[in-house]
Tab-separated table of C-alpha atoms in Angstrom:
chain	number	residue	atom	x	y	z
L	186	UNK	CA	-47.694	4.530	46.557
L	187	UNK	CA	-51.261	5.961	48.059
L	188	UNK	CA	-51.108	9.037	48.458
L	189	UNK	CA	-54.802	10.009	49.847
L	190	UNK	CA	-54.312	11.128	53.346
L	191	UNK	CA	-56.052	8.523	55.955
L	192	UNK	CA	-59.610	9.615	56.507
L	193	UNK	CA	-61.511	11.592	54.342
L	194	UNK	CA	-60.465	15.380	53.863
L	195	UNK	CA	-63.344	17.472	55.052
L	196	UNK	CA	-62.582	21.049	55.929
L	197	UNK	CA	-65.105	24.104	55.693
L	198	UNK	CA	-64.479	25.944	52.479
L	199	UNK	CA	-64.920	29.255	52.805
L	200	UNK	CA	-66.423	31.150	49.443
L	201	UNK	CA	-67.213	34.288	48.253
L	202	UNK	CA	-70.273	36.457	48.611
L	203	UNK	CA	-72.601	39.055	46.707
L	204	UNK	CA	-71.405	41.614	49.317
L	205	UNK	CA	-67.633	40.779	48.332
L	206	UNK	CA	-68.601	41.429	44.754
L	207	UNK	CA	-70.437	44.677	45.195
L	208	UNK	CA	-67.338	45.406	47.380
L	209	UNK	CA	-65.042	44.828	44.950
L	210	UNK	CA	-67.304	46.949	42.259
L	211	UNK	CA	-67.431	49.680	44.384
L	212	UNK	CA	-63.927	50.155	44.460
L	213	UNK	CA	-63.755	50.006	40.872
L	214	UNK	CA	-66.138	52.470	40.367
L	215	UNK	CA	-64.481	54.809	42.712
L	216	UNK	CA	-61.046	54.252	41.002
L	217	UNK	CA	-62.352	54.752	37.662
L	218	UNK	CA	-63.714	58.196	39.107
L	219	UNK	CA	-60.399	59.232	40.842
L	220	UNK	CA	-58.428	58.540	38.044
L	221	UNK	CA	-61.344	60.376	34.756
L	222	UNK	CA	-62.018	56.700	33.378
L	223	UNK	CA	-64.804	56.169	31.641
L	224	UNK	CA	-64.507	52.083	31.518
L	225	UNK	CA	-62.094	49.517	32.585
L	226	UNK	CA	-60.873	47.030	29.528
L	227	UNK	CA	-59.504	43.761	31.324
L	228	UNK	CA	-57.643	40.999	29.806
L	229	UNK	CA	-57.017	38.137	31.853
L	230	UNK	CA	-54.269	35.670	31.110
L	231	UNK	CA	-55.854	32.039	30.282
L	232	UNK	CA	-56.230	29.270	32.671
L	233	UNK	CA	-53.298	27.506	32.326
L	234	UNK	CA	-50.596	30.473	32.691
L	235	UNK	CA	-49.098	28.773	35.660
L	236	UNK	CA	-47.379	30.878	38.714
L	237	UNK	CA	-47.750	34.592	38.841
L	238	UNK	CA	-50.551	34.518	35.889
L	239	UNK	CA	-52.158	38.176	35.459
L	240	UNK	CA	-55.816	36.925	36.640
L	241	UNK	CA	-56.899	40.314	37.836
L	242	UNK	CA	-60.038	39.992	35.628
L	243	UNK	CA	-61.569	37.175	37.907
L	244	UNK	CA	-61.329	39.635	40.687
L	245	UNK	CA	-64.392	41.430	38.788
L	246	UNK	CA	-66.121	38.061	37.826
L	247	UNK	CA	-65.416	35.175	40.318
L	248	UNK	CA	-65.291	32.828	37.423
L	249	UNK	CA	-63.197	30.947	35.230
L	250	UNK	CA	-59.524	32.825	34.012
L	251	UNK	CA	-59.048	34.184	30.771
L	252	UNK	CA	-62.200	36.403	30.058
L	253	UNK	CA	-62.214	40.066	28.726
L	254	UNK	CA	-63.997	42.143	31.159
L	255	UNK	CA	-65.559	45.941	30.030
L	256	UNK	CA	-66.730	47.924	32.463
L	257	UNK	CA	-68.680	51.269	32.231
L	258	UNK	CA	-68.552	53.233	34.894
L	259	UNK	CA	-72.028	53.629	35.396
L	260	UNK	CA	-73.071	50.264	34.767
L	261	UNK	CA	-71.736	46.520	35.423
L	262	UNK	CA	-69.359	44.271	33.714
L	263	UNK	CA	-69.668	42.023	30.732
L	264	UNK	CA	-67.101	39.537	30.464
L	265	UNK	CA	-66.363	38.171	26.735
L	266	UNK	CA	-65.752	34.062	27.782
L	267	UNK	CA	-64.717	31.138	25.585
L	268	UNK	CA	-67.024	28.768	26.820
L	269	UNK	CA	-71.203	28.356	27.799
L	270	UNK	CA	-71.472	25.303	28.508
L	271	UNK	CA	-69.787	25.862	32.066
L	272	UNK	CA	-72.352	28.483	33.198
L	273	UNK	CA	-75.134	25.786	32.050
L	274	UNK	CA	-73.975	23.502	34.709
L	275	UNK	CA	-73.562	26.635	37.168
L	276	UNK	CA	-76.718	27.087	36.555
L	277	UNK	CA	-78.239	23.172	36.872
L	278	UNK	CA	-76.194	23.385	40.105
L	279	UNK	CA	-77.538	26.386	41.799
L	280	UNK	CA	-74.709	28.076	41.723
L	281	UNK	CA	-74.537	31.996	42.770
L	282	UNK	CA	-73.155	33.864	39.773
L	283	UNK	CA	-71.458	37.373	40.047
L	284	UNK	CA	-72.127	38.272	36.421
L	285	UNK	CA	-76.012	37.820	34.977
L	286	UNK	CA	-76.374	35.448	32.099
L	287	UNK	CA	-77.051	38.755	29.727
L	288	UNK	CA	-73.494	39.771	31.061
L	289	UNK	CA	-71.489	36.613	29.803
L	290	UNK	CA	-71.138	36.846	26.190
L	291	UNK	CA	-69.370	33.872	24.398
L	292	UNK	CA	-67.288	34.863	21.605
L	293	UNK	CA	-63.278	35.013	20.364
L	294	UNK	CA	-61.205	37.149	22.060
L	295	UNK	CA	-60.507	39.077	18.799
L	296	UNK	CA	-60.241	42.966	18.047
L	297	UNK	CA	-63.937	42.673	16.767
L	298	UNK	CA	-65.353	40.697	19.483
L	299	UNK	CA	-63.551	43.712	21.892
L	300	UNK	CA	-64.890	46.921	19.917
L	301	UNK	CA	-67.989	45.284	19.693
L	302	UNK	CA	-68.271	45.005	22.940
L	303	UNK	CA	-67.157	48.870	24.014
L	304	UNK	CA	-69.162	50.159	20.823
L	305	UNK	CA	-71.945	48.438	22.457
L	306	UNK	CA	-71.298	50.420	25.909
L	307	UNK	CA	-71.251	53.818	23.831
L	308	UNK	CA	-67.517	53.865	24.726
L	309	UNK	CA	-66.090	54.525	20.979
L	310	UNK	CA	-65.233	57.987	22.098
L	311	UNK	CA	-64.539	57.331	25.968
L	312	UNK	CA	-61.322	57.394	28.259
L	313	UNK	CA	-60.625	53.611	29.048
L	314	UNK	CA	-58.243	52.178	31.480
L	315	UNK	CA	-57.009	48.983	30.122
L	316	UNK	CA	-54.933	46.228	31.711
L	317	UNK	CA	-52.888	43.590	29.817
L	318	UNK	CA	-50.743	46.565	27.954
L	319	UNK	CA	-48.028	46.921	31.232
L	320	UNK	CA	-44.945	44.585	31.706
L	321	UNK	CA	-46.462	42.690	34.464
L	322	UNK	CA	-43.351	40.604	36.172
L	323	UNK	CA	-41.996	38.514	36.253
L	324	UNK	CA	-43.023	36.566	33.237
L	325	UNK	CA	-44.762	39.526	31.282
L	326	UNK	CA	-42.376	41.971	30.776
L	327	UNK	CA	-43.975	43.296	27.943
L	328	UNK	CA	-47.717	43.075	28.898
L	329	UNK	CA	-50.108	39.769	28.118
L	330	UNK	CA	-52.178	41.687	24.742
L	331	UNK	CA	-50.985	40.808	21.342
L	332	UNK	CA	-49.746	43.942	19.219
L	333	UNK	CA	-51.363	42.467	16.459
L	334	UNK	CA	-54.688	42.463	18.460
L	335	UNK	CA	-54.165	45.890	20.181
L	336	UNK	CA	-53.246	47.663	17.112
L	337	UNK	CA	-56.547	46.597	15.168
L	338	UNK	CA	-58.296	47.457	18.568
L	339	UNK	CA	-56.604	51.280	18.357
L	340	UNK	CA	-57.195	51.524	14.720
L	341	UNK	CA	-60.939	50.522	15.207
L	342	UNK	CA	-61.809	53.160	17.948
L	343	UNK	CA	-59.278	55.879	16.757
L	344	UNK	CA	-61.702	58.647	19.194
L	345	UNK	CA	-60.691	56.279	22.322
L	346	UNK	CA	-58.542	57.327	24.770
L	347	UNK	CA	-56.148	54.191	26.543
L	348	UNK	CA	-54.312	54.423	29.205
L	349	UNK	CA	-52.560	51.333	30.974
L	350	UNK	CA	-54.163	50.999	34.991
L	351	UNK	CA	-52.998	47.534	35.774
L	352	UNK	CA	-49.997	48.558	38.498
L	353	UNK	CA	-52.454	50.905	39.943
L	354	UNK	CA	-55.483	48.936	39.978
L	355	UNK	CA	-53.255	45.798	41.311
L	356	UNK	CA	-52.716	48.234	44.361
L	357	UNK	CA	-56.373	49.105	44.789
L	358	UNK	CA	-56.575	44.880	45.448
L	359	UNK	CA	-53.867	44.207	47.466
L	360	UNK	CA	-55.716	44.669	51.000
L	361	UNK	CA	-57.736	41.761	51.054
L	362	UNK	CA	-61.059	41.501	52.753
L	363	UNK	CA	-62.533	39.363	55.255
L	364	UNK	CA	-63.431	36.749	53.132
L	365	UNK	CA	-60.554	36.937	50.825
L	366	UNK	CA	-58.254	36.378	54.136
L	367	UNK	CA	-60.299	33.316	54.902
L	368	UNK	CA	-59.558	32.315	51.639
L	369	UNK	CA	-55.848	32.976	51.561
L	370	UNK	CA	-55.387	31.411	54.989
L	371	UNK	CA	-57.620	28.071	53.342
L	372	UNK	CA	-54.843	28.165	50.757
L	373	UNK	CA	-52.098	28.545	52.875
L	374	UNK	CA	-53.043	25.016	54.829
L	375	UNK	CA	-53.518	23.327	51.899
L	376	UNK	CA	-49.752	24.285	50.986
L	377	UNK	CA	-48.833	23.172	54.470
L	378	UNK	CA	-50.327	19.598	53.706
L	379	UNK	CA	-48.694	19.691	50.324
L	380	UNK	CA	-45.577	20.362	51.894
L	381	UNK	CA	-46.295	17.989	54.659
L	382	UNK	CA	-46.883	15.145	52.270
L	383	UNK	CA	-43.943	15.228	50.506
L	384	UNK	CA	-42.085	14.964	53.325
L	385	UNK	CA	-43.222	12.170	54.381
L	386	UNK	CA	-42.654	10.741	50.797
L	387	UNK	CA	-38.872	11.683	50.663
L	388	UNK	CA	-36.779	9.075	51.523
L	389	UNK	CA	-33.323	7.404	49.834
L	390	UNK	CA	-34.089	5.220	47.031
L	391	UNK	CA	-37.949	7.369	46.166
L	392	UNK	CA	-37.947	8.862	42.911
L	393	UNK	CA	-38.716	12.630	42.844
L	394	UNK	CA	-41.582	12.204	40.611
L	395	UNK	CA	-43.140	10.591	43.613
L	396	UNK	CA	-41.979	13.115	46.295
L	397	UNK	CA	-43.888	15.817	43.658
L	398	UNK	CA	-46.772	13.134	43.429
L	399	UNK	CA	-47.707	13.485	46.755
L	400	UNK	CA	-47.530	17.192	46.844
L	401	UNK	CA	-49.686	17.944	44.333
L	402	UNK	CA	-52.017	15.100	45.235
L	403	UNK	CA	-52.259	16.416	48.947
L	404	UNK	CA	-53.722	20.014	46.792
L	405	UNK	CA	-56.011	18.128	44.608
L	406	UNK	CA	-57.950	15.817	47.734
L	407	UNK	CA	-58.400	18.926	49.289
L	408	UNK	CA	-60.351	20.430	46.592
L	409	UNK	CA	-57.905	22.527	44.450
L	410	UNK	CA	-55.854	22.374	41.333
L	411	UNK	CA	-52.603	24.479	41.786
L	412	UNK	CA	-49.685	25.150	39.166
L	413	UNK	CA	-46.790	22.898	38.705
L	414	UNK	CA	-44.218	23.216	41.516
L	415	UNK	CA	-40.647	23.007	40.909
L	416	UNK	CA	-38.467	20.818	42.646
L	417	UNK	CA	-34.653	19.591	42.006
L	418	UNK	CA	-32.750	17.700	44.619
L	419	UNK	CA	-29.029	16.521	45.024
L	420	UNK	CA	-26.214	16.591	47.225
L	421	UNK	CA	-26.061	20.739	46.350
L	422	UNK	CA	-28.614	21.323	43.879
L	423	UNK	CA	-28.632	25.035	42.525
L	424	UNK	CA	-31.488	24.423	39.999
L	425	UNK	CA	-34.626	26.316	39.960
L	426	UNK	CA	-38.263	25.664	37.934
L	427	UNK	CA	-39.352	22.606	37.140
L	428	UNK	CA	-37.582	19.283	37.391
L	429	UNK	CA	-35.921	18.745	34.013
L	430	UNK	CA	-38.058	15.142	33.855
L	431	UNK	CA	-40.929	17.293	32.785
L	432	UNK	CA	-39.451	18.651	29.867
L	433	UNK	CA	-36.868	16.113	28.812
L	434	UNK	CA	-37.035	12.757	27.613
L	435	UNK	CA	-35.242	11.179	31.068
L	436	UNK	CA	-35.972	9.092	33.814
L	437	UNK	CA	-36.308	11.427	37.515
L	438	UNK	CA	-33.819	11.636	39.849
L	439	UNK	CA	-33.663	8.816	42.794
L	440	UNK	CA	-32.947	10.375	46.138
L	441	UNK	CA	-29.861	9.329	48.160
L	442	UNK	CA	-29.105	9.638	51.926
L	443	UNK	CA	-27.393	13.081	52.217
L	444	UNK	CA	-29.735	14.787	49.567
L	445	UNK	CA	-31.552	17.920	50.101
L	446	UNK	CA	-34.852	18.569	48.217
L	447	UNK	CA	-35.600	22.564	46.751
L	448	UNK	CA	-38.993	23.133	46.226
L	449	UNK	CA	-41.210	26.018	45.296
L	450	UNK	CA	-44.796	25.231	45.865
L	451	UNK	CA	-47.716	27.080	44.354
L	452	UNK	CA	-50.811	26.574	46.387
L	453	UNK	CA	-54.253	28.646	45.528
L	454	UNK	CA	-58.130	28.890	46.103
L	455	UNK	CA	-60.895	31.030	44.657
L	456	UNK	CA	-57.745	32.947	42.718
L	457	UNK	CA	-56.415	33.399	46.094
L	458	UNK	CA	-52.545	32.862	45.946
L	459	UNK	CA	-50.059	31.572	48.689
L	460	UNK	CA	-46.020	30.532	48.272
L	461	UNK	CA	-44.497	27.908	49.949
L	462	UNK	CA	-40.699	27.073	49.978
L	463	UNK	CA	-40.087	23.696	50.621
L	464	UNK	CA	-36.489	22.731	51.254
L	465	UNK	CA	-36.385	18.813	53.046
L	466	UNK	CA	-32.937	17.244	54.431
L	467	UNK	CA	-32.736	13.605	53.413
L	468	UNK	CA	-31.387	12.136	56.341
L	469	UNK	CA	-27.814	14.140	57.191
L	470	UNK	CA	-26.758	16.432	55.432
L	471	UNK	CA	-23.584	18.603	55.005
L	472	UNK	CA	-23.331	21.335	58.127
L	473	UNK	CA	-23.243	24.530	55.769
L	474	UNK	CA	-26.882	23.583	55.058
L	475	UNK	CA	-27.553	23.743	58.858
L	476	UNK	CA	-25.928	27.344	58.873
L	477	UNK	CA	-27.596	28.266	55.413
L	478	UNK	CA	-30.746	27.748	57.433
L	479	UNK	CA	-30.065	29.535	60.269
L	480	UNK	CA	-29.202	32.891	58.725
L	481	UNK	CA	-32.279	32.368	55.767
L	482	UNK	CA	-34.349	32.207	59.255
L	483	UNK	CA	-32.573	35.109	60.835
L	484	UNK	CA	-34.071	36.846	57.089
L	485	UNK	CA	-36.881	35.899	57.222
L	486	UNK	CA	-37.840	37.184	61.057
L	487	UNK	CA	-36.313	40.396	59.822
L	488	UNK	CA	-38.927	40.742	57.514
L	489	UNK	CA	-41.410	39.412	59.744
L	490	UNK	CA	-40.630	42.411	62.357
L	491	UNK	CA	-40.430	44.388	59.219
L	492	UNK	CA	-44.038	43.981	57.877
L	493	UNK	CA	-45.979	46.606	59.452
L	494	UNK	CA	-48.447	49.229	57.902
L	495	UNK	CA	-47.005	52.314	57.038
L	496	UNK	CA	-43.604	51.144	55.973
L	497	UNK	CA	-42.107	51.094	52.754
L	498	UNK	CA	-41.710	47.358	50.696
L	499	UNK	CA	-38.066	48.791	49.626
L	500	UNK	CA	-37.491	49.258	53.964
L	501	UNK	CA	-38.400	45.583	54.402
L	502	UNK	CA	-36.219	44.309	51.551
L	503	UNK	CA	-33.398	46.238	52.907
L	504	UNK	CA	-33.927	44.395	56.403
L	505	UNK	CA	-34.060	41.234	54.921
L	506	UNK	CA	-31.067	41.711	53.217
L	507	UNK	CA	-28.559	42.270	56.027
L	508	UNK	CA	-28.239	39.188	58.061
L	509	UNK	CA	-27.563	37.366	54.428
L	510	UNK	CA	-25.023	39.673	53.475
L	511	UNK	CA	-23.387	39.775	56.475
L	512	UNK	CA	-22.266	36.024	55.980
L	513	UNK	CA	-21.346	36.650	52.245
L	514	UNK	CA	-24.689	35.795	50.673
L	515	UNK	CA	-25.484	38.353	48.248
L	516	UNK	CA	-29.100	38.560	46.762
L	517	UNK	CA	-29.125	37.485	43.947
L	518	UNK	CA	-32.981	36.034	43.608
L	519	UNK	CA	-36.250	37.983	45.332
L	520	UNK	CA	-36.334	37.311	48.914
L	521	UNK	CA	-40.289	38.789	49.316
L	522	UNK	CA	-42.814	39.759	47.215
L	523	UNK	CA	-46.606	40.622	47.330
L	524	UNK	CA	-49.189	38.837	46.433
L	525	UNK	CA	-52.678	38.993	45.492
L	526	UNK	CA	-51.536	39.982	43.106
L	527	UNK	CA	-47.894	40.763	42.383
L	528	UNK	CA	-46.472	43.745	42.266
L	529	UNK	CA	-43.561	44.610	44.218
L	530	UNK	CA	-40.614	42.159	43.657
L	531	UNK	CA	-37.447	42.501	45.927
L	532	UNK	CA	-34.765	41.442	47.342
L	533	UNK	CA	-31.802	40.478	44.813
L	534	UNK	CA	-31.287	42.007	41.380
L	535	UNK	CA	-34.736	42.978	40.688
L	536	UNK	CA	-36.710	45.542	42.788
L	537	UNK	CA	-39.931	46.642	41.491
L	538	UNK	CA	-42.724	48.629	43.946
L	539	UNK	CA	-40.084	49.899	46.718
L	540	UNK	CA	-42.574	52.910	46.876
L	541	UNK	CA	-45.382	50.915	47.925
L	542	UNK	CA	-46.636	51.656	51.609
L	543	UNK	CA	-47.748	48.443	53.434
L	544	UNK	CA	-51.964	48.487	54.538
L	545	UNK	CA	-53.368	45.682	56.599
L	546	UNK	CA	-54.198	42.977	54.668
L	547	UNK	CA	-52.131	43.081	51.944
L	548	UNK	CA	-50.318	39.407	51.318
L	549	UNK	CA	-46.581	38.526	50.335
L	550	UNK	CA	-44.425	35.404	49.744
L	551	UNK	CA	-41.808	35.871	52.212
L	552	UNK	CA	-38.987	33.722	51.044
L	553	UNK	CA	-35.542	34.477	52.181
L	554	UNK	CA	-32.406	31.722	51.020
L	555	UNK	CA	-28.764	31.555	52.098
L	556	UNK	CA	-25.970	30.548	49.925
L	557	UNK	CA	-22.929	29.520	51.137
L	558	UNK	CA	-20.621	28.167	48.534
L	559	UNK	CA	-22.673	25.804	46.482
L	560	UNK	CA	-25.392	24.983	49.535
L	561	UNK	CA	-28.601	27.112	49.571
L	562	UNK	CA	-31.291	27.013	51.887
L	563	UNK	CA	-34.685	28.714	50.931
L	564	UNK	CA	-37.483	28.918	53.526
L	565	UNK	CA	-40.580	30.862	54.209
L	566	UNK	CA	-44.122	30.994	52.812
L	567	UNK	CA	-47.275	33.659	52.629
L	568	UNK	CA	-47.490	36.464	55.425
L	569	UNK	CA	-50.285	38.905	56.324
L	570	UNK	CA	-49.889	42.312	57.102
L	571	UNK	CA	-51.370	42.982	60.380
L	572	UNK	CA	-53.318	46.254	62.130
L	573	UNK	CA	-49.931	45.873	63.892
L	574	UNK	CA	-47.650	43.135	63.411
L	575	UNK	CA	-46.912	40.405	60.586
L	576	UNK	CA	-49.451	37.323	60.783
L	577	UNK	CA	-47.507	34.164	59.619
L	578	UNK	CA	-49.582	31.531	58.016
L	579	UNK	CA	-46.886	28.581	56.977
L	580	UNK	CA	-44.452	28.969	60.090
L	581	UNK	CA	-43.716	24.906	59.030
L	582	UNK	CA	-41.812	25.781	55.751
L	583	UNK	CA	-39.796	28.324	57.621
L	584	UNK	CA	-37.173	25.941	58.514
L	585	UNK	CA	-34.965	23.342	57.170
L	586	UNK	CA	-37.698	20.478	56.912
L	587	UNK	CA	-36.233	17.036	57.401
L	588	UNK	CA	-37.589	13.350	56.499
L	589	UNK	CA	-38.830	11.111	58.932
């Protein structure tokens, strides 16, 4: 199968600029000062975390995942990177750079390369706000530092003062800027065309492995390398993650008239995150899909009409929730959840951030699903908070998609 789209892909890209950095650095600076920090210690998650990584230190460096970021207060931040020879080719490229080459420093992320570094600031003695040490959800409940990395950190700089900033700092980023919006909304289409590809690839008798193909082939033509989706189909598939062909020793799945497809599709650019749920009818399928997907829809316009600045994430959940339960379907799974980064998590057993107050700009994965018996429906993808009502950016994967 060929799955390059007819024509060559070619799309403006939008980027980011020295004003977005200062932007972003200015806010910083004024959160450190709010909140008596001398410094901001960042540890990023490396590169290939997968969904819901805790990348908040490219938000400081517009570069590659995974570095250590200090940052003084009065000054600008150093990153501590793994590699050089990336910012070599930057550099033979013309690329624009956020951080100067003085303010890369290639080294091991160890406790000695790290008090080096905030010895180095005169920070031995300083109040640092430090993110990494904070369950970030939903796959680091317990933070992303090792103890045995922290501890020698602590015992190093026993006059430093730590305190964990990542939930609050996560909220200083959640209104995006111009030119993060154009950036989300250039992910968001490129999670439409994955989503539009592998519909077109479904059919009885195609292997999911090619279905998934074309998804993540429709991301990569279009100029970006996204996380693994997960798909499972089946008559009434109830599996979630990744299709069990990636981690065990077995052939994929062949599709068969009837089938419905789940899918969870992770789309990104410039560290700019968007959620798509993909659910496809394979020809005709039972009718309690067809009502699944009308109530998920009747959810997920509920939240839509919910999504205004000034309410409460814990009000929108609560909307969401009532045309699902009135049918039966009990939450059991998030039905919305921010993004850019995530923070606040609701809808089923898990509610995290029903405090936070919604601001224009601020992004979520709105992704409602409807159980009835053994037949769920999940639909939905990333929404905008408005100046004064929801902006939806993947309207197509809020509905039961169907193959040709």
């Amino acid at each position: 199968m060929d799955f390059r789209p007819a024509g060559r892909v070619s799309v403006p890209v939008p980027t980011f600029s020295l004003a977005e950095r200062d932007r972003r650095w200015d806010l910083a600076r004024s959160f450190m000062d709010r909140a008596g920090l001398d410094a901001l210690l960042v540890f990023g998650e490396h590169e290939d975390a997968g969904p819901a990584p805790l990348y908040l230190d490219t938000w400081f460096t517009n570069d590659r995942p995974g570095a250590v970021v200090v940052f003084p207060r009065a000054g600008e931040p150093t990153a501590l990177v793994w590699h050089a020879a990336d910012q070599t080719e930057y550099a033979l490229r013309g690329d624009e750079l956020w951080l100067a080459p003085e303010n890369r420093r290639v080294g091991h992320h160890n406790s000695g390369g790290i008090v080096d570094l905030v010895t180095g600031f005169g920070l031995a003695k300083a109040t640092i706000g430090v993110v990494g040490l904070e369950p970030y959800l939903p796959f680091l409940p317990e933070g992303v530092v090792p103890h045995q990395l922290w501890s020698a950190v602590e015992a190093k700089l026993p006059e430093a003062e730590f305190k964990p900033v990542a939930l609050a700092l996560a909220r200083l980023m959640m209104p995006q800027s111009d030119e993060e919006i154009a950036v989300v909304r250039h992910a968001a289409s490129i999670g439409d065309a994955m989503a539009r590809a592998m519909v077109d690839a479904a059919a009885p008798g195609v292997a999911e492995s090619e279905v998934y193909a074309a998804g993540m082939a429709a991301a990569h033509v279009r100029g970006t390398v996204v996380p693994a989706m997960h798909l499972w189909s089946g008559p009434e598939p109830l599996g979630m993650g990744l299709p069990p062909w990636a981690y065990r020793a077995q052939a994929p799945r062949v599709l068969q008239d009837g089938d419905v497809i789940k899918s969870e599709v992770f789309c990104g650019f410039g560290m700019r995150a968007t959620q798509h749920q993909v659910t496809i009818a394979v020809g005709e399928v039972h009718e309690d899909f067809e009502r699944a997907a009308v109530v998920a829809r009747e959810s997920y316009d509920a939240g839509l009409r919910a999504l205004r600045p000034g309410r409460r994430f814990d009000e929108v959940v609560d909307e969401m929730r009532k045309p699902l339960e009135a049918v039966g379907s009990v939450p059991v799974y998030p039905l919305i959840h921010t993004l850019n980064p995530i923070d606040a998590i609701g809808g089923g057993a898990l509610l995290t951030g029903g405090d936070l107050v919604l601001e224009p700009g601020m992004t979520f994965a709105v992704e409602p699903y409807c159980r009835l018996g053994r037949r769920r429906v999940t639909l939905g993808g990333t929404v905008i908070v408005g100046d004064d009502e929801a902006i939806e950016l993947n309207p197509y994967t809020a509905q039961l998609l169907r193959t040709p």
